[in-house]
Amino acid sequence: MLSRRWCKAADLLLVRQRWRRTVSTVLHLNRSLSYWRERFGDEGERILNIVSRRMAERNELQQLLSENPHLPEQVQRAKLVKELEPLTEAWQKWEHAEQSYLEVKALLADPDPELRSLAQEDEPALSSRLDVFVKETFPTLLIPPSSTIHYTALMEIKAGVGGDESALFAEEMLRLYTRFAVAQGWQCQIVSQTAHDRGGIKEAILEIKGDGSYDAMRWENGVHRVQRVPATESQGRVHTSTVSTMVFPVAPKTGQETVEEDIVDEKDVRTDVMRSRGAGGQHVNKTESAIRLVHIPTGITVSMQETRSQHQNKARAWEILRARLLQRKLAEDAEKKRSTRRGMIKSADRSEKVRTYNFPQDRVTDHRVGMTLKNLESFMDGNRLQDVHAALIRDHYAAELEDLLESAGSSE
């Protein structure tokens, strides 16, 4: 019995060796990337073409590094090679999986029933693995990582249309963002807050610190609309109010990701010192501790009077001014990069109505991705905001990939 099994195994090995020799030509021909067009479509083929070109660029850089190790530009070349390491590793795994899949695919037509059976068992898993590479792994690695992952978020929340109801909802939005930040493990602090005479707030500035805080909270940029029956409404009519939110990036002060200090030239900023206004006892109107900064080239104005210390108010005002100017710079950079896809800029457009909170229907709808969630009370407690952000991030990556493919297509 043992000898028969060994003989059968030996026969199978001989068959496999003969098959390898005869199919090698087929494999050589089918290694062309256009072979995968029928399976993955035009988009999949373009993704593979982009990765293939990146690998060719990497090989060329490696060659240049080995030939001229002492040239000044070698540092930049070495950096580019290092950045391509994750994609290189994934491409090597893809080539191995591709080879295995093509071998198994050829065996599906083999006259030996046992070889066909083995191939039928292996083919689904290998096919699925290739799908993951083309639909998930490569797209994720081709899109560059966020350059603002370490930035702090500075959120400005302002009551808009709707009077008293808008001020009340602005306060609820401040509470929502504070609870969400705490749940994410971020530090948050109310930098300034202006109360409304009849409840709620006119405006507030919230600082959220922690890796990923700006990248997450920037999706809150825009106009938030609330629909509900105010407590003072005797006829039960639904009123519509709005709150606007702007999210500014604050660059880290230390580390590799530090943004250049010349984001603002002090000569371009006018500093006004004045007395504090509003409620505050004897200190108000007696000490000139309030600060107003005016960035002359852009007209951006920042006022701060939260503390009795002129020095602290000035430091805070400068931080907010830098954040607003950095936001402006990032928006300009995004506009340049996406000039061929104007629709992408809407996610950061302040005038865009981004979300509706409908209390009578107990739902919240994000208009950018058409996502609707029930249980509005839970959402306002900060429990579901992460779900909306995840959908927005998926949409963002899909748009970035489309932009990448369009760029690659135009260069071919």
Coordinates of C-alpha atoms in Angstrom, one line a residue:
M1 CA 0.0 0.0 0.0
L2 CA 2.8 2.4 0.9
S3 CA 4.7 1.8 -2.3
R4 CA 1.6 2.4 -4.3
R5 CA 1.0 5.7 -2.6
W6 CA 4.6 6.7 -3.2
C7 CA 4.4 5.7 -6.8
K8 CA 1.2 7.7 -7.2
A9 CA 2.9 10.7 -5.6
A10 CA 5.9 10.3 -7.9
D11 CA 3.6 10.1 -10.9
L12 CA 1.9 13.3 -9.8
L13 CA 5.3 15.0 -9.4
L14 CA 6.3 14.0 -12.8
V15 CA 3.1 15.3 -14.2
R16 CA 3.5 18.6 -12.3
Q17 CA 7.1 19.0 -13.6
R18 CA 5.9 18.4 -17.2
W19 CA 3.1 20.8 -16.6
R20 CA 5.5 23.5 -15.3
R21 CA 7.6 23.2 -18.4
T22 CA 4.7 23.4 -20.8
V23 CA 2.9 26.2 -18.9
S24 CA 5.9 28.4 -18.4
T25 CA 5.4 30.0 -21.8
V26 CA 1.8 30.7 -20.9
L27 CA 2.8 32.3 -17.6
H28 CA 5.4 34.4 -19.3
L29 CA 2.8 35.7 -21.7
N30 CA 0.1 36.2 -19.1
R31 CA 2.3 38.1 -16.7
S32 CA 1.4 41.2 -18.8
L33 CA -0.8 43.5 -16.6
S34 CA -3.4 43.7 -19.3
Y35 CA -4.2 40.0 -18.6
W36 CA -6.0 41.2 -15.5
R37 CA -8.3 43.7 -17.3
E38 CA -11.0 41.1 -17.8
R39 CA -10.9 40.1 -14.1
F40 CA -10.5 43.5 -12.3
G41 CA -11.8 45.8 -15.0
D42 CA -10.2 49.0 -16.3
E43 CA -9.8 50.5 -12.8
G44 CA -8.0 47.4 -11.5
E45 CA -5.7 47.3 -14.4
R46 CA -4.8 51.0 -13.9
I47 CA -4.1 50.4 -10.2
L48 CA -1.7 47.5 -11.2
N49 CA -0.1 49.7 -13.8
I50 CA 0.5 52.5 -11.3
V51 CA 2.0 50.1 -8.8
S52 CA 4.2 48.5 -11.5
R53 CA 5.5 52.0 -12.5
R54 CA 6.2 52.8 -8.9
M55 CA 8.2 49.6 -8.6
A56 CA 10.1 50.5 -11.8
E57 CA 10.9 54.0 -10.3
R58 CA 12.1 52.3 -7.1
N59 CA 14.4 50.0 -9.0
E60 CA 15.8 52.9 -10.9
L61 CA 16.4 54.8 -7.6
Q62 CA 18.1 51.8 -6.1
Q63 CA 20.4 51.6 -9.1
L64 CA 21.3 55.3 -8.9
L65 CA 22.0 54.9 -5.1
S66 CA 24.4 52.0 -5.8
E67 CA 26.2 53.8 -8.6
N68 CA 26.8 57.2 -7.1
P69 CA 26.6 56.9 -3.3
H70 CA 28.2 60.3 -2.5
L71 CA 26.0 62.7 -4.6
P72 CA 24.1 65.3 -2.5
E73 CA 20.7 64.2 -4.0
Q74 CA 21.2 60.7 -2.7
V75 CA 19.6 61.6 0.6
Q76 CA 16.3 62.5 -1.1
R77 CA 16.5 59.3 -3.3
A78 CA 17.1 57.1 -0.2
K79 CA 14.0 58.8 1.4
L80 CA 11.9 58.0 -1.6
V81 CA 13.0 54.4 -1.6
K82 CA 12.1 54.1 2.1
E83 CA 8.7 55.6 1.5
L84 CA 8.1 52.9 -1.1
E85 CA 9.0 50.0 1.2
P86 CA 5.4 49.1 2.2
L87 CA 4.3 49.2 -1.4
T88 CA 7.3 47.1 -2.5
E89 CA 6.6 44.5 0.1
A90 CA 3.0 44.3 -1.0
W91 CA 4.0 44.0 -4.6
Q92 CA 6.3 41.1 -3.9
K93 CA 3.5 39.3 -2.1
W94 CA 1.2 40.1 -5.1
E95 CA 3.7 38.6 -7.5
H96 CA 3.9 35.4 -5.4
A97 CA 0.1 35.2 -5.2
E98 CA -0.2 35.9 -8.9
Q99 CA 2.2 33.1 -9.8
S100 CA 0.4 30.6 -7.6
Y101 CA -3.0 31.7 -9.0
L102 CA -1.9 31.3 -12.6
E103 CA -0.5 27.8 -11.9
V104 CA -3.7 26.7 -10.2
K105 CA -5.8 28.2 -13.0
A106 CA -3.9 26.2 -15.6
L107 CA -4.4 23.0 -13.5
L108 CA -8.2 23.4 -13.6
A109 CA -8.0 22.1 -17.2
D110 CA -5.6 19.3 -16.4
P111 CA -6.7 15.8 -17.6
D112 CA -5.7 14.3 -14.2
P113 CA -8.8 14.4 -12.0
E114 CA -6.7 14.5 -8.8
L115 CA -4.8 17.6 -9.9
R116 CA -8.0 19.2 -11.0
S117 CA -9.5 18.5 -7.6
L118 CA -6.5 20.1 -5.8
A119 CA -6.7 23.1 -8.1
Q120 CA -10.4 23.6 -7.4
E121 CA -9.7 23.6 -3.7
D122 CA -6.9 26.2 -3.9
E123 CA -8.4 28.5 -6.5
P124 CA -11.1 30.3 -4.4
A125 CA -8.6 31.3 -1.7
L126 CA -6.0 32.5 -4.1
S127 CA -8.6 34.4 -6.1
S128 CA -9.9 36.1 -3.0
R129 CA -6.3 37.1 -2.0
L130 CA -5.8 38.8 -5.4
D131 CA -9.0 40.7 -4.9
V132 CA -7.8 42.0 -1.6
F133 CA -4.6 43.3 -3.2
V134 CA -6.3 45.2 -6.0
K135 CA -9.4 46.5 -4.1
E136 CA -7.9 47.2 -0.7
T137 CA -4.1 46.9 -0.2
F138 CA -2.8 48.7 -3.3
P139 CA -5.3 51.6 -3.2
T140 CA -4.6 52.2 0.5
L141 CA -0.8 52.2 -0.1
L142 CA -1.0 54.4 -3.2
I143 CA -2.8 57.3 -1.4
P144 CA -0.2 59.2 0.6
P145 CA -0.6 59.3 4.5
S146 CA -2.0 62.3 6.1
S147 CA 0.5 65.1 6.7
T148 CA -1.6 66.5 9.6
I149 CA -2.0 63.4 11.7
H150 CA -0.2 65.1 14.7
Y151 CA -2.0 68.4 14.4
T152 CA -4.3 69.7 17.2
A153 CA -7.8 70.8 16.3
L154 CA -9.0 74.3 17.2
M155 CA -12.8 74.4 16.7
E156 CA -14.8 77.6 16.3
I157 CA -18.6 77.1 17.0
K158 CA -20.9 80.0 16.2
A159 CA -24.7 80.4 16.4
G160 CA -26.2 81.2 13.1
V161 CA -29.7 81.7 11.8
G162 CA -32.4 81.1 14.4
G163 CA -31.8 83.4 17.3
D164 CA -32.3 81.9 20.7
E165 CA -32.7 78.4 19.3
S166 CA -29.5 78.6 17.4
A167 CA -27.6 79.7 20.5
L168 CA -29.0 76.7 22.5
F169 CA -28.0 74.3 19.7
A170 CA -24.5 75.8 19.6
E171 CA -24.1 74.9 23.2
E172 CA -25.3 71.3 22.5
M173 CA -22.8 71.1 19.7
L174 CA -20.0 72.2 22.0
R175 CA -21.1 69.4 24.4
L176 CA -21.3 66.9 21.6
Y177 CA -17.7 67.6 20.5
T178 CA -16.4 67.6 24.1
R179 CA -17.9 64.2 24.8
F180 CA -16.7 62.8 21.6
A181 CA -13.1 64.0 22.2
V182 CA -13.1 62.5 25.7
A183 CA -14.3 59.2 24.3
Q184 CA -11.4 59.2 21.8
G185 CA -8.9 59.7 24.6
W186 CA -8.1 63.3 23.5
Q187 CA -7.6 66.3 25.7
C188 CA -10.0 69.1 25.3
Q189 CA -10.3 72.6 26.7
I190 CA -12.7 75.5 26.1
V191 CA -10.4 78.4 25.0
S192 CA -13.1 81.0 24.9
Q193 CA -16.9 81.2 25.2
T194 CA -19.5 84.0 24.8
A195 CA -22.8 83.4 26.4
H196 CA -26.2 84.3 24.9
D197 CA -28.5 86.5 27.0
R198 CA -31.3 84.0 26.9
G199 CA -29.4 80.8 27.2
G200 CA -26.9 78.9 25.1
I201 CA -23.8 80.4 23.5
K202 CA -23.1 82.9 20.8
E203 CA -19.7 81.4 20.0
A204 CA -17.0 79.2 21.5
I205 CA -13.5 78.0 20.7
L206 CA -12.7 74.5 21.7
E207 CA -9.1 73.1 21.6
I208 CA -8.7 69.3 21.1
K209 CA -5.3 67.8 21.5
G210 CA -4.2 64.3 20.5
D211 CA -2.9 62.4 17.4
G212 CA -5.6 62.3 14.7
S213 CA -7.8 65.0 16.4
Y214 CA -7.6 67.5 13.5
D215 CA -7.9 64.8 10.8
A216 CA -11.1 63.6 12.5
M217 CA -12.7 66.9 13.5
R218 CA -12.1 68.6 10.2
W219 CA -15.1 66.7 8.9
E220 CA -17.2 68.9 11.1
N221 CA -16.4 72.0 9.0
G222 CA -19.5 73.6 7.6
V223 CA -23.1 74.6 8.5
H224 CA -25.1 72.3 10.8
R225 CA -28.9 72.6 10.5
V226 CA -31.3 71.8 13.4
Q227 CA -35.0 71.2 13.0
R228 CA -37.2 71.0 16.1
V229 CA -40.0 72.6 18.1
P230 CA -38.6 75.3 20.5
A231 CA -39.8 75.2 24.1
T232 CA -41.4 78.7 23.6
E233 CA -43.4 77.6 20.5
S234 CA -47.0 77.3 21.6
Q235 CA -48.4 76.1 18.2
G236 CA -46.0 73.1 17.9
R237 CA -44.4 74.4 14.7
V238 CA -41.0 73.1 13.7
H239 CA -38.3 75.8 13.5
T240 CA -35.1 75.6 11.5
S241 CA -31.8 77.0 12.9
T242 CA -28.2 76.8 12.0
V243 CA -24.8 76.5 13.7
S244 CA -21.5 77.0 11.8
T245 CA -18.4 75.1 12.7
M246 CA -14.9 75.9 11.5
V247 CA -11.9 73.6 12.4
F248 CA -8.4 75.0 12.3
P249 CA -5.1 73.0 12.5
V250 CA -2.5 73.8 15.1
A251 CA 0.9 72.5 14.1
P252 CA 3.0 70.6 16.7
K253 CA 5.7 72.7 18.3
T254 CA 8.2 69.9 18.5
G255 CA 9.1 66.8 16.5
Q256 CA 9.6 66.0 12.9
E257 CA 6.2 67.3 11.8
T258 CA 6.8 70.9 13.0
V259 CA 5.5 73.3 10.4
E260 CA 7.8 76.1 9.3
E261 CA 7.7 79.1 11.7
D262 CA 7.2 81.6 8.8
I263 CA 3.5 80.8 8.4
V264 CA 3.1 84.4 9.5
D265 CA 5.4 87.4 9.6
E266 CA 5.0 89.5 12.7
K267 CA 5.5 92.6 10.6
D268 CA 2.3 91.8 8.8
V269 CA 0.3 91.7 12.1
R270 CA -1.1 94.8 13.9
T271 CA -1.6 94.4 17.6
D272 CA -4.3 96.4 19.4
V273 CA -4.4 96.5 23.2
M274 CA -7.7 97.5 24.8
R275 CA -9.8 97.1 27.9
S276 CA -11.9 94.0 28.4
R277 CA -15.7 94.3 27.8
G278 CA -18.6 92.5 29.3
A279 CA -19.4 91.1 32.7
G280 CA -16.4 90.6 35.0
G281 CA -16.6 92.9 38.1
Q282 CA -14.2 95.7 38.9
H283 CA -11.4 94.3 36.7
V284 CA -13.4 95.0 33.5
N285 CA -12.7 98.4 31.8
K286 CA -9.9 99.1 34.2
T287 CA -7.1 96.9 32.9
E288 CA -5.9 96.9 29.3
S289 CA -5.6 93.1 29.1
A290 CA -7.7 92.4 25.9
I291 CA -5.8 91.8 22.7
R292 CA -6.8 92.1 19.1
L293 CA -4.5 90.9 16.3
V294 CA -5.1 92.0 12.7
H295 CA -3.3 90.1 9.9
I296 CA -3.1 92.9 7.3
P297 CA -2.5 90.9 4.1
T298 CA -5.6 88.7 4.7
G299 CA -7.7 90.9 7.0
I300 CA -8.1 88.0 9.5
T301 CA -8.8 89.4 13.0
V302 CA -8.5 87.6 16.3
S303 CA -9.7 89.1 19.6
M304 CA -9.0 87.5 23.0
Q305 CA -10.0 88.7 26.5
E306 CA -10.5 85.4 28.4
T307 CA -7.9 86.0 31.2
R308 CA -6.7 89.0 33.2
S309 CA -3.2 88.5 31.8
Q310 CA -2.4 90.4 28.7
H311 CA 0.5 88.0 28.1
Q312 CA -1.8 84.9 28.2
N313 CA -4.4 86.6 26.0
K314 CA -1.8 87.6 23.5
A315 CA -0.3 84.1 23.4
R316 CA -3.7 82.6 22.8
A317 CA -4.6 85.1 20.1
W318 CA -1.4 84.3 18.2
E319 CA -2.1 80.6 18.4
I320 CA -5.6 81.1 16.9
L321 CA -4.2 83.4 14.2
R322 CA -1.5 80.9 13.2
A323 CA -4.2 78.2 13.1
R324 CA -6.4 80.2 10.8
L325 CA -3.5 81.0 8.5
L326 CA -2.4 77.4 8.4
Q327 CA -6.0 76.3 7.6
R328 CA -5.9 78.8 4.8
K329 CA -2.6 77.5 3.5
L330 CA -3.8 73.8 3.6
A331 CA -7.0 74.8 1.8
E332 CA -4.9 76.5 -0.9
D333 CA -2.7 73.4 -1.2
A334 CA -5.8 71.2 -1.5
E335 CA -7.2 73.4 -4.2
K336 CA -4.1 73.1 -6.3
K337 CA -3.9 69.4 -5.9
R338 CA -7.5 68.9 -6.8
S339 CA -7.9 71.4 -9.5
T340 CA -9.2 68.7 -11.9
R341 CA -11.8 67.5 -9.4
R342 CA -13.5 70.6 -8.0
G343 CA -16.2 68.7 -6.2
M344 CA -13.8 67.4 -3.6
I345 CA -13.3 70.8 -2.0
K346 CA -16.9 70.8 -0.8
S347 CA -15.9 68.8 2.3
A348 CA -14.1 71.8 3.7
D349 CA -16.4 74.5 2.4
R350 CA -17.9 76.5 5.3
S351 CA -20.9 77.6 3.3
E352 CA -21.9 73.9 2.6
K353 CA -24.8 72.5 4.6
V354 CA -23.1 69.4 5.9
R355 CA -25.6 67.9 8.3
T356 CA -29.3 68.1 9.4
Y357 CA -30.5 67.2 12.9
N358 CA -34.2 66.5 12.8
F359 CA -35.6 66.1 16.3
P360 CA -39.3 65.4 15.4
Q361 CA -38.2 62.5 13.2
D362 CA -35.4 61.4 15.6
R363 CA -32.7 61.3 12.8
V364 CA -29.5 63.0 11.7
T365 CA -28.5 63.1 8.1
D366 CA -25.0 63.8 6.7
H367 CA -25.6 65.3 3.2
R368 CA -22.0 64.7 2.0
V369 CA -22.4 60.9 1.9
G370 CA -26.2 60.6 2.2
M371 CA -25.9 58.8 5.5
T372 CA -28.9 58.8 7.9
L373 CA -28.8 57.6 11.5
K374 CA -31.7 57.2 14.0
N375 CA -31.6 57.8 17.7
L376 CA -30.6 61.5 17.7
E377 CA -30.2 61.6 21.5
S378 CA -27.5 59.0 21.4
F379 CA -25.8 60.9 18.5
M380 CA -25.7 64.1 20.5
D381 CA -24.1 62.3 23.4
G382 CA -21.1 61.6 21.0
N383 CA -21.8 57.9 20.5
R384 CA -22.3 57.8 16.7
L385 CA -20.1 60.6 15.4
Q386 CA -17.4 58.1 14.7
D387 CA -19.7 56.2 12.3
V388 CA -20.3 59.3 10.2
H389 CA -16.5 60.1 10.1
A390 CA -15.8 56.6 9.0
A391 CA -18.2 56.9 6.0
L392 CA -16.7 60.3 5.1
I393 CA -13.2 58.9 5.2
R394 CA -14.2 56.0 2.9
D395 CA -15.7 58.5 0.5
H396 CA -12.6 60.7 0.7
Y397 CA -10.3 57.8 -0.1
A398 CA -12.5 56.7 -3.0
A399 CA -12.3 60.3 -4.4
E400 CA -8.5 60.4 -3.9
L401 CA -8.1 57.1 -5.7
E402 CA -10.3 58.3 -8.6
D403 CA -8.2 61.4 -8.8
L404 CA -5.0 59.3 -8.8
L405 CA -6.4 57.1 -11.6
E406 CA -7.4 60.1 -13.7
S407 CA -3.9 61.6 -13.3
A408 CA -2.3 58.3 -14.2
G409 CA -4.6 57.9 -17.2
S410 CA -3.8 61.4 -18.6
S411 CA -0.1 60.7 -18.3
E412 CA -0.2 57.5 -20.3

